[in-house]
């Protein structure tokens, strides 16, 4: 198995209604993240896939119906080290300690990028053109 990191970048058009945008990535493990744009922001998406063919990443765009079309503005693909994502982790919470298996078969996406202990980093200051927000309001003391 080979891990690949995929970044999908979507740039919006004024002539296309973002409220009806649909996006559903699938792979050998059926990552199903179907949603409409008005429910979740769709500026870009980050996924890790586990492919069975080393050196091969196949990406297919299929319209949802006859009156739609598939598109993406930019794609970045990176090979990831085998140990980037552990296949097993412990879920720890109040009165809960549970082992979770099969994490490499799950789809992951970036929700936030926190710059812990530092200032906001804009795409102009990041080597991969990302935005990192400070952790000022990210954690609460109890």
JSON list of C-alpha atoms in Angstrom, two decimals:
[
{"chain": "A", "resi": 1, "resn": "UNK", "atom": "CA", "xyz": [0.00, 0.00, 0.00]},
{"chain": "A", "resi": 2, "resn": "UNK", "atom": "CA", "xyz": [1.15, 3.54, -0.71]},
{"chain": "A", "resi": 3, "resn": "UNK", "atom": "CA", "xyz": [-0.10, 6.71, 0.98]},
{"chain": "A", "resi": 4, "resn": "UNK", "atom": "CA", "xyz": [-0.76, 9.77, -1.15]},
{"chain": "A", "resi": 5, "resn": "UNK", "atom": "CA", "xyz": [-1.74, 13.22, 0.03]},
{"chain": "A", "resi": 6, "resn": "UNK", "atom": "CA", "xyz": [-4.16, 15.00, -2.30]},
{"chain": "A", "resi": 7, "resn": "UNK", "atom": "CA", "xyz": [-5.04, 18.69, -2.19]},
{"chain": "A", "resi": 8, "resn": "UNK", "atom": "CA", "xyz": [-8.02, 19.80, -4.30]},
{"chain": "A", "resi": 9, "resn": "UNK", "atom": "CA", "xyz": [-8.37, 23.55, -4.88]},
{"chain": "A", "resi": 10, "resn": "UNK", "atom": "CA", "xyz": [-11.71, 24.98, -6.00]},
{"chain": "A", "resi": 11, "resn": "UNK", "atom": "CA", "xyz": [-11.98, 28.58, -7.16]},
{"chain": "A", "resi": 12, "resn": "UNK", "atom": "CA", "xyz": [-15.50, 29.89, -7.48]},
{"chain": "A", "resi": 13, "resn": "UNK", "atom": "CA", "xyz": [-17.05, 31.49, -10.54]},
{"chain": "A", "resi": 14, "resn": "UNK", "atom": "CA", "xyz": [-19.58, 34.30, -10.42]},
{"chain": "A", "resi": 15, "resn": "UNK", "atom": "CA", "xyz": [-21.58, 32.59, -13.18]},
{"chain": "A", "resi": 16, "resn": "UNK", "atom": "CA", "xyz": [-22.03, 29.31, -11.27]},
{"chain": "A", "resi": 17, "resn": "UNK", "atom": "CA", "xyz": [-24.27, 29.01, -8.23]},
{"chain": "A", "resi": 18, "resn": "UNK", "atom": "CA", "xyz": [-22.15, 27.82, -5.31]},
{"chain": "A", "resi": 19, "resn": "UNK", "atom": "CA", "xyz": [-25.31, 26.76, -3.46]},
{"chain": "A", "resi": 20, "resn": "UNK", "atom": "CA", "xyz": [-25.70, 23.76, -5.76]},
{"chain": "A", "resi": 21, "resn": "UNK", "atom": "CA", "xyz": [-22.05, 22.66, -5.82]},
{"chain": "A", "resi": 22, "resn": "UNK", "atom": "CA", "xyz": [-21.71, 18.96, -5.00]},
{"chain": "A", "resi": 23, "resn": "UNK", "atom": "CA", "xyz": [-18.52, 17.08, -4.24]},
{"chain": "A", "resi": 24, "resn": "UNK", "atom": "CA", "xyz": [-18.14, 13.39, -3.45]},
{"chain": "A", "resi": 25, "resn": "UNK", "atom": "CA", "xyz": [-14.66, 11.83, -3.54]},
{"chain": "A", "resi": 26, "resn": "UNK", "atom": "CA", "xyz": [-14.39, 8.06, -3.66]},
{"chain": "A", "resi": 27, "resn": "UNK", "atom": "CA", "xyz": [-11.50, 5.63, -3.84]},
{"chain": "A", "resi": 28, "resn": "UNK", "atom": "CA", "xyz": [-10.92, 1.93, -3.19]},
{"chain": "A", "resi": 29, "resn": "UNK", "atom": "CA", "xyz": [-12.12, 2.47, 0.38]},
{"chain": "A", "resi": 30, "resn": "UNK", "atom": "CA", "xyz": [-15.17, 4.55, -0.63]},
{"chain": "A", "resi": 31, "resn": "UNK", "atom": "CA", "xyz": [-14.44, 7.87, 1.02]},
{"chain": "A", "resi": 32, "resn": "UNK", "atom": "CA", "xyz": [-17.92, 9.35, 0.91]},
{"chain": "A", "resi": 33, "resn": "UNK", "atom": "CA", "xyz": [-17.97, 13.01, 1.87]},
{"chain": "A", "resi": 34, "resn": "UNK", "atom": "CA", "xyz": [-20.97, 14.12, -0.20]},
{"chain": "A", "resi": 35, "resn": "UNK", "atom": "CA", "xyz": [-22.30, 17.53, 0.68]},
{"chain": "A", "resi": 36, "resn": "UNK", "atom": "CA", "xyz": [-23.67, 20.69, -0.85]},
{"chain": "A", "resi": 37, "resn": "UNK", "atom": "CA", "xyz": [-21.62, 23.87, -0.78]},
{"chain": "A", "resi": 38, "resn": "UNK", "atom": "CA", "xyz": [-23.94, 25.93, 1.37]},
{"chain": "A", "resi": 39, "resn": "UNK", "atom": "CA", "xyz": [-23.43, 23.50, 4.27]},
{"chain": "A", "resi": 40, "resn": "UNK", "atom": "CA", "xyz": [-19.62, 23.40, 4.24]},
{"chain": "A", "resi": 41, "resn": "UNK", "atom": "CA", "xyz": [-17.00, 25.83, 2.88]},
{"chain": "A", "resi": 42, "resn": "UNK", "atom": "CA", "xyz": [-15.31, 24.35, -0.19]},
{"chain": "A", "resi": 43, "resn": "UNK", "atom": "CA", "xyz": [-12.19, 26.49, -0.70]},
{"chain": "A", "resi": 44, "resn": "UNK", "atom": "CA", "xyz": [-9.95, 23.43, -0.81]},
{"chain": "A", "resi": 45, "resn": "UNK", "atom": "CA", "xyz": [-9.95, 19.87, 0.43]},
{"chain": "A", "resi": 46, "resn": "UNK", "atom": "CA", "xyz": [-7.19, 17.62, 1.73]},
{"chain": "A", "resi": 47, "resn": "UNK", "atom": "CA", "xyz": [-7.34, 13.82, 1.62]},
{"chain": "A", "resi": 48, "resn": "UNK", "atom": "CA", "xyz": [-5.01, 10.94, 2.27]},
{"chain": "A", "resi": 49, "resn": "UNK", "atom": "CA", "xyz": [-5.55, 7.90, 0.08]},
{"chain": "A", "resi": 50, "resn": "UNK", "atom": "CA", "xyz": [-4.08, 4.43, 0.42]},
{"chain": "A", "resi": 51, "resn": "UNK", "atom": "CA", "xyz": [-3.55, 3.02, -3.07]},
{"chain": "A", "resi": 52, "resn": "UNK", "atom": "CA", "xyz": [-2.97, -0.60, -4.00]},
{"chain": "A", "resi": 53, "resn": "UNK", "atom": "CA", "xyz": [-0.88, 0.27, -7.09]},
{"chain": "A", "resi": 54, "resn": "UNK", "atom": "CA", "xyz": [2.45, 1.83, -6.00]},
{"chain": "A", "resi": 55, "resn": "UNK", "atom": "CA", "xyz": [3.28, 4.93, -8.04]},
{"chain": "A", "resi": 56, "resn": "UNK", "atom": "CA", "xyz": [-0.24, 5.20, -9.50]},
{"chain": "A", "resi": 57, "resn": "UNK", "atom": "CA", "xyz": [-2.89, 7.70, -8.40]},
{"chain": "A", "resi": 58, "resn": "UNK", "atom": "CA", "xyz": [-6.07, 7.67, -10.46]},
{"chain": "A", "resi": 59, "resn": "UNK", "atom": "CA", "xyz": [-8.44, 10.62, -10.19]},
{"chain": "A", "resi": 60, "resn": "UNK", "atom": "CA", "xyz": [-11.73, 10.53, -12.10]},
{"chain": "A", "resi": 61, "resn": "UNK", "atom": "CA", "xyz": [-14.28, 13.35, -12.24]},
{"chain": "A", "resi": 62, "resn": "UNK", "atom": "CA", "xyz": [-17.83, 12.20, -12.88]},
{"chain": "A", "resi": 63, "resn": "UNK", "atom": "CA", "xyz": [-20.78, 14.62, -13.07]},
{"chain": "A", "resi": 64, "resn": "UNK", "atom": "CA", "xyz": [-23.66, 13.86, -10.69]},
{"chain": "A", "resi": 65, "resn": "UNK", "atom": "CA", "xyz": [-26.24, 13.97, -13.48]},
{"chain": "A", "resi": 66, "resn": "UNK", "atom": "CA", "xyz": [-26.62, 14.77, -17.19]},
{"chain": "A", "resi": 67, "resn": "UNK", "atom": "CA", "xyz": [-27.05, 18.51, -16.65]},
{"chain": "A", "resi": 68, "resn": "UNK", "atom": "CA", "xyz": [-23.92, 18.95, -14.50]},
{"chain": "A", "resi": 69, "resn": "UNK", "atom": "CA", "xyz": [-20.19, 18.77, -15.09]},
{"chain": "A", "resi": 70, "resn": "UNK", "atom": "CA", "xyz": [-17.12, 17.87, -13.04]},
{"chain": "A", "resi": 71, "resn": "UNK", "atom": "CA", "xyz": [-14.28, 20.31, -12.48]},
{"chain": "A", "resi": 72, "resn": "UNK", "atom": "CA", "xyz": [-11.47, 21.26, -10.15]},
{"chain": "A", "resi": 73, "resn": "UNK", "atom": "CA", "xyz": [-9.06, 24.16, -10.53]},
{"chain": "A", "resi": 74, "resn": "UNK", "atom": "CA", "xyz": [-5.86, 22.67, -9.14]},
{"chain": "A", "resi": 75, "resn": "UNK", "atom": "CA", "xyz": [-4.67, 19.38, -7.68]},
{"chain": "A", "resi": 76, "resn": "UNK", "atom": "CA", "xyz": [-1.53, 18.68, -5.69]},
{"chain": "A", "resi": 77, "resn": "UNK", "atom": "CA", "xyz": [-0.41, 15.09, -5.11]},
{"chain": "A", "resi": 78, "resn": "UNK", "atom": "CA", "xyz": [2.37, 14.19, -2.68]},
{"chain": "A", "resi": 79, "resn": "UNK", "atom": "CA", "xyz": [3.67, 10.75, -1.77]},
{"chain": "A", "resi": 80, "resn": "UNK", "atom": "CA", "xyz": [3.48, 10.37, 1.99]},
{"chain": "A", "resi": 81, "resn": "UNK", "atom": "CA", "xyz": [5.74, 8.33, 4.25]},
{"chain": "A", "resi": 82, "resn": "UNK", "atom": "CA", "xyz": [4.24, 5.00, 5.34]},
{"chain": "A", "resi": 83, "resn": "UNK", "atom": "CA", "xyz": [4.24, 6.02, 9.00]},
{"chain": "A", "resi": 84, "resn": "UNK", "atom": "CA", "xyz": [2.58, 9.42, 8.50]},
{"chain": "A", "resi": 85, "resn": "UNK", "atom": "CA", "xyz": [-0.76, 8.10, 9.75]},
{"chain": "A", "resi": 86, "resn": "UNK", "atom": "CA", "xyz": [-0.85, 5.27, 12.29]},
{"chain": "A", "resi": 87, "resn": "UNK", "atom": "CA", "xyz": [-3.43, 2.60, 11.52]},
{"chain": "A", "resi": 88, "resn": "UNK", "atom": "CA", "xyz": [-4.41, 2.33, 15.21]},
{"chain": "A", "resi": 89, "resn": "UNK", "atom": "CA", "xyz": [-5.03, 5.06, 17.80]},
{"chain": "A", "resi": 90, "resn": "UNK", "atom": "CA", "xyz": [-6.62, 5.41, 21.22]},
{"chain": "A", "resi": 91, "resn": "UNK", "atom": "CA", "xyz": [-9.78, 7.48, 21.68]},
{"chain": "A", "resi": 92, "resn": "UNK", "atom": "CA", "xyz": [-9.49, 9.12, 25.09]},
{"chain": "A", "resi": 93, "resn": "UNK", "atom": "CA", "xyz": [-12.35, 10.97, 26.77]},
{"chain": "A", "resi": 94, "resn": "UNK", "atom": "CA", "xyz": [-14.42, 11.13, 29.94]},
{"chain": "A", "resi": 95, "resn": "UNK", "atom": "CA", "xyz": [-14.68, 7.55, 31.22]},
{"chain": "A", "resi": 96, "resn": "UNK", "atom": "CA", "xyz": [-13.78, 6.31, 27.71]},
{"chain": "A", "resi": 97, "resn": "UNK", "atom": "CA", "xyz": [-10.64, 4.61, 26.48]},
{"chain": "A", "resi": 98, "resn": "UNK", "atom": "CA", "xyz": [-11.23, 2.87, 23.19]},
{"chain": "A", "resi": 99, "resn": "UNK", "atom": "CA", "xyz": [-8.87, 1.49, 20.55]},
{"chain": "A", "resi": 100, "resn": "UNK", "atom": "CA", "xyz": [-9.72, 2.57, 16.99]},
{"chain": "A", "resi": 101, "resn": "UNK", "atom": "CA", "xyz": [-8.40, 0.49, 14.08]},
{"chain": "A", "resi": 102, "resn": "UNK", "atom": "CA", "xyz": [-8.28, 1.06, 10.33]},
{"chain": "A", "resi": 103, "resn": "UNK", "atom": "CA", "xyz": [-7.43, 4.78, 10.34]},
{"chain": "A", "resi": 104, "resn": "UNK", "atom": "CA", "xyz": [-5.43, 4.55, 7.10]},
{"chain": "A", "resi": 105, "resn": "UNK", "atom": "CA", "xyz": [-8.62, 3.54, 5.29]},
{"chain": "A", "resi": 106, "resn": "UNK", "atom": "CA", "xyz": [-10.46, 6.70, 6.36]},
{"chain": "A", "resi": 107, "resn": "UNK", "atom": "CA", "xyz": [-10.60, 10.03, 4.56]},
{"chain": "A", "resi": 108, "resn": "UNK", "atom": "CA", "xyz": [-9.02, 12.98, 6.36]},
{"chain": "A", "resi": 109, "resn": "UNK", "atom": "CA", "xyz": [-9.40, 16.65, 5.66]},
{"chain": "A", "resi": 110, "resn": "UNK", "atom": "CA", "xyz": [-7.89, 19.84, 6.97]},
{"chain": "A", "resi": 111, "resn": "UNK", "atom": "CA", "xyz": [-10.37, 21.77, 9.08]},
{"chain": "A", "resi": 112, "resn": "UNK", "atom": "CA", "xyz": [-8.04, 24.33, 10.70]},
{"chain": "A", "resi": 113, "resn": "UNK", "atom": "CA", "xyz": [-4.36, 25.07, 10.66]},
{"chain": "A", "resi": 114, "resn": "UNK", "atom": "CA", "xyz": [-3.35, 26.44, 14.07]},
{"chain": "A", "resi": 115, "resn": "UNK", "atom": "CA", "xyz": [-0.04, 28.21, 14.59]},
{"chain": "A", "resi": 116, "resn": "UNK", "atom": "CA", "xyz": [0.40, 27.26, 18.25]},
{"chain": "A", "resi": 117, "resn": "UNK", "atom": "CA", "xyz": [2.07, 30.08, 20.18]},
{"chain": "A", "resi": 118, "resn": "UNK", "atom": "CA", "xyz": [2.60, 32.18, 17.10]},
{"chain": "A", "resi": 119, "resn": "UNK", "atom": "CA", "xyz": [0.92, 34.83, 14.95]},
{"chain": "A", "resi": 120, "resn": "UNK", "atom": "CA", "xyz": [-1.30, 34.39, 11.92]},
{"chain": "A", "resi": 121, "resn": "UNK", "atom": "CA", "xyz": [0.66, 33.17, 8.90]},
{"chain": "A", "resi": 122, "resn": "UNK", "atom": "CA", "xyz": [-0.67, 34.22, 5.50]},
{"chain": "A", "resi": 123, "resn": "UNK", "atom": "CA", "xyz": [-0.10, 32.44, 2.18]},
{"chain": "A", "resi": 124, "resn": "UNK", "atom": "CA", "xyz": [2.51, 35.07, 1.34]},
{"chain": "A", "resi": 125, "resn": "UNK", "atom": "CA", "xyz": [4.63, 33.93, 4.32]},
{"chain": "A", "resi": 126, "resn": "UNK", "atom": "CA", "xyz": [4.12, 30.16, 4.04]},
{"chain": "A", "resi": 127, "resn": "UNK", "atom": "CA", "xyz": [6.21, 28.04, 1.67]},
{"chain": "A", "resi": 128, "resn": "UNK", "atom": "CA", "xyz": [3.12, 26.03, 0.64]},
{"chain": "A", "resi": 129, "resn": "UNK", "atom": "CA", "xyz": [0.79, 29.08, 0.43]},
{"chain": "A", "resi": 130, "resn": "UNK", "atom": "CA", "xyz": [-1.35, 28.07, 3.40]},
{"chain": "A", "resi": 131, "resn": "UNK", "atom": "CA", "xyz": [-3.05, 30.18, 6.06]},
{"chain": "A", "resi": 132, "resn": "UNK", "atom": "CA", "xyz": [-2.34, 29.40, 9.72]},
{"chain": "A", "resi": 133, "resn": "UNK", "atom": "CA", "xyz": [-4.43, 31.06, 12.41]},
{"chain": "A", "resi": 134, "resn": "UNK", "atom": "CA", "xyz": [-3.18, 31.75, 15.96]},
{"chain": "A", "resi": 135, "resn": "UNK", "atom": "CA", "xyz": [-4.45, 29.53, 18.75]},
{"chain": "A", "resi": 136, "resn": "UNK", "atom": "CA", "xyz": [-5.69, 32.49, 20.86]},
{"chain": "A", "resi": 137, "resn": "UNK", "atom": "CA", "xyz": [-9.33, 31.40, 20.84]},
{"chain": "A", "resi": 138, "resn": "UNK", "atom": "CA", "xyz": [-8.78, 27.75, 20.03]},
{"chain": "A", "resi": 139, "resn": "UNK", "atom": "CA", "xyz": [-8.47, 26.42, 23.55]},
{"chain": "A", "resi": 140, "resn": "UNK", "atom": "CA", "xyz": [-10.42, 27.08, 26.73]},
{"chain": "A", "resi": 141, "resn": "UNK", "atom": "CA", "xyz": [-9.18, 26.70, 30.29]},
{"chain": "A", "resi": 142, "resn": "UNK", "atom": "CA", "xyz": [-11.46, 24.86, 32.70]}
]
